[in-house]
Tab-separated table of C-alpha atoms in Angstrom:
chain	number	residue	atom	x	y	z
A	12	MET	CA	12.803	241.533	29.255
A	13	ALA	CA	12.948	242.293	32.938
A	14	ILE	CA	11.920	245.603	34.465
A	15	ARG	CA	14.405	247.013	36.984
A	16	ASN	CA	14.426	250.556	38.366
A	17	ASN	CA	11.758	251.642	35.875
A	18	THR	CA	13.948	250.581	32.960
A	19	VAL	CA	13.675	247.566	30.721
A	20	SER	CA	16.774	245.404	30.651
A	21	PRO	CA	17.366	242.166	28.812
A	22	THR	CA	17.468	238.863	30.644
A	23	PHE	CA	20.617	236.743	30.615
A	24	GLY	CA	19.378	234.646	27.699
A	25	GLN	CA	18.493	237.741	25.689
A	26	ASN	CA	21.944	239.196	26.398
A	27	LYS	CA	23.483	236.066	24.877
A	28	ILE	CA	21.322	236.502	21.783
A	29	PHE	CA	22.162	240.225	21.450
A	30	THR	CA	25.880	239.458	21.799
A	31	PHE	CA	25.642	236.698	19.213
A	32	LEU	CA	23.880	238.986	16.756
A	33	THR	CA	26.335	241.837	17.255
A	34	VAL	CA	29.465	239.732	16.952
A	35	ASN	CA	28.386	237.407	14.157
A	36	THR	CA	26.074	239.295	11.840
A	37	LEU	CA	27.932	242.525	11.178
A	38	PRO	CA	30.761	240.826	9.232
A	39	ILE	CA	28.206	238.808	7.264
A	40	LEU	CA	26.252	241.910	6.295
A	41	GLN	CA	29.448	243.708	5.318
A	42	ARG	CA	30.437	240.788	3.061
A	43	ILE	CA	27.044	240.906	1.376
A	44	GLN	CA	27.558	244.592	0.590
A	45	VAL	CA	30.882	243.774	-1.084
A	46	ARG	CA	29.767	240.640	-2.980
A	47	ALA	CA	26.323	241.655	-4.237
A	48	LYS	CA	26.418	242.991	-7.778
A	49	THR	CA	22.852	244.302	-7.817
A	50	GLU	CA	20.401	245.573	-5.241
A	51	ALA	CA	18.103	242.623	-5.933
A	52	GLU	CA	20.928	240.163	-5.284
A	53	ALA	CA	21.776	241.936	-2.020
A	54	ARG	CA	18.145	241.822	-0.883
A	55	ALA	CA	17.973	238.098	-1.604
A	56	MET	CA	21.151	237.495	0.389
A	57	TYR	CA	19.902	239.615	3.310
A	58	ALA	CA	16.619	237.676	3.316
A	59	LYS	CA	18.439	234.344	3.396
A	60	VAL	CA	20.630	235.507	6.298
A	61	GLY	CA	17.544	236.791	8.123
A	62	VAL	CA	15.780	233.446	7.893
A	63	GLU	CA	18.857	231.621	9.163
A	64	LEU	CA	19.206	234.066	12.058
A	65	ILE	CA	15.586	233.581	13.085
A	66	LEU	CA	16.137	229.831	13.227
A	67	ILE	CA	19.330	230.243	15.272
A	68	ILE	CA	17.671	232.681	17.705
A	69	ARG	CA	14.768	230.298	18.245
A	70	GLN	CA	17.218	227.540	19.131
A	71	MET	CA	19.118	229.879	21.470
A	72	GLU	CA	15.885	230.885	23.214
A	73	VAL	CA	15.139	227.247	23.959
A	74	VAL	CA	18.617	226.720	25.449
A	75	ALA	CA	18.695	230.032	27.355
């Protein structure tokens, strides 16, 4: 994060990550809500998606 005019704004690389998360994860999370039959199944799916996203973000941070 960079500090400009007493506000905290994301750097270019962080903007790419935020955009990626916004565009790509919302449809995935919505599909999980539709497909999961139980709360436990939904939690397991959310956890799996979370782990994958962490790995993707780490790779994006290296590139950015």
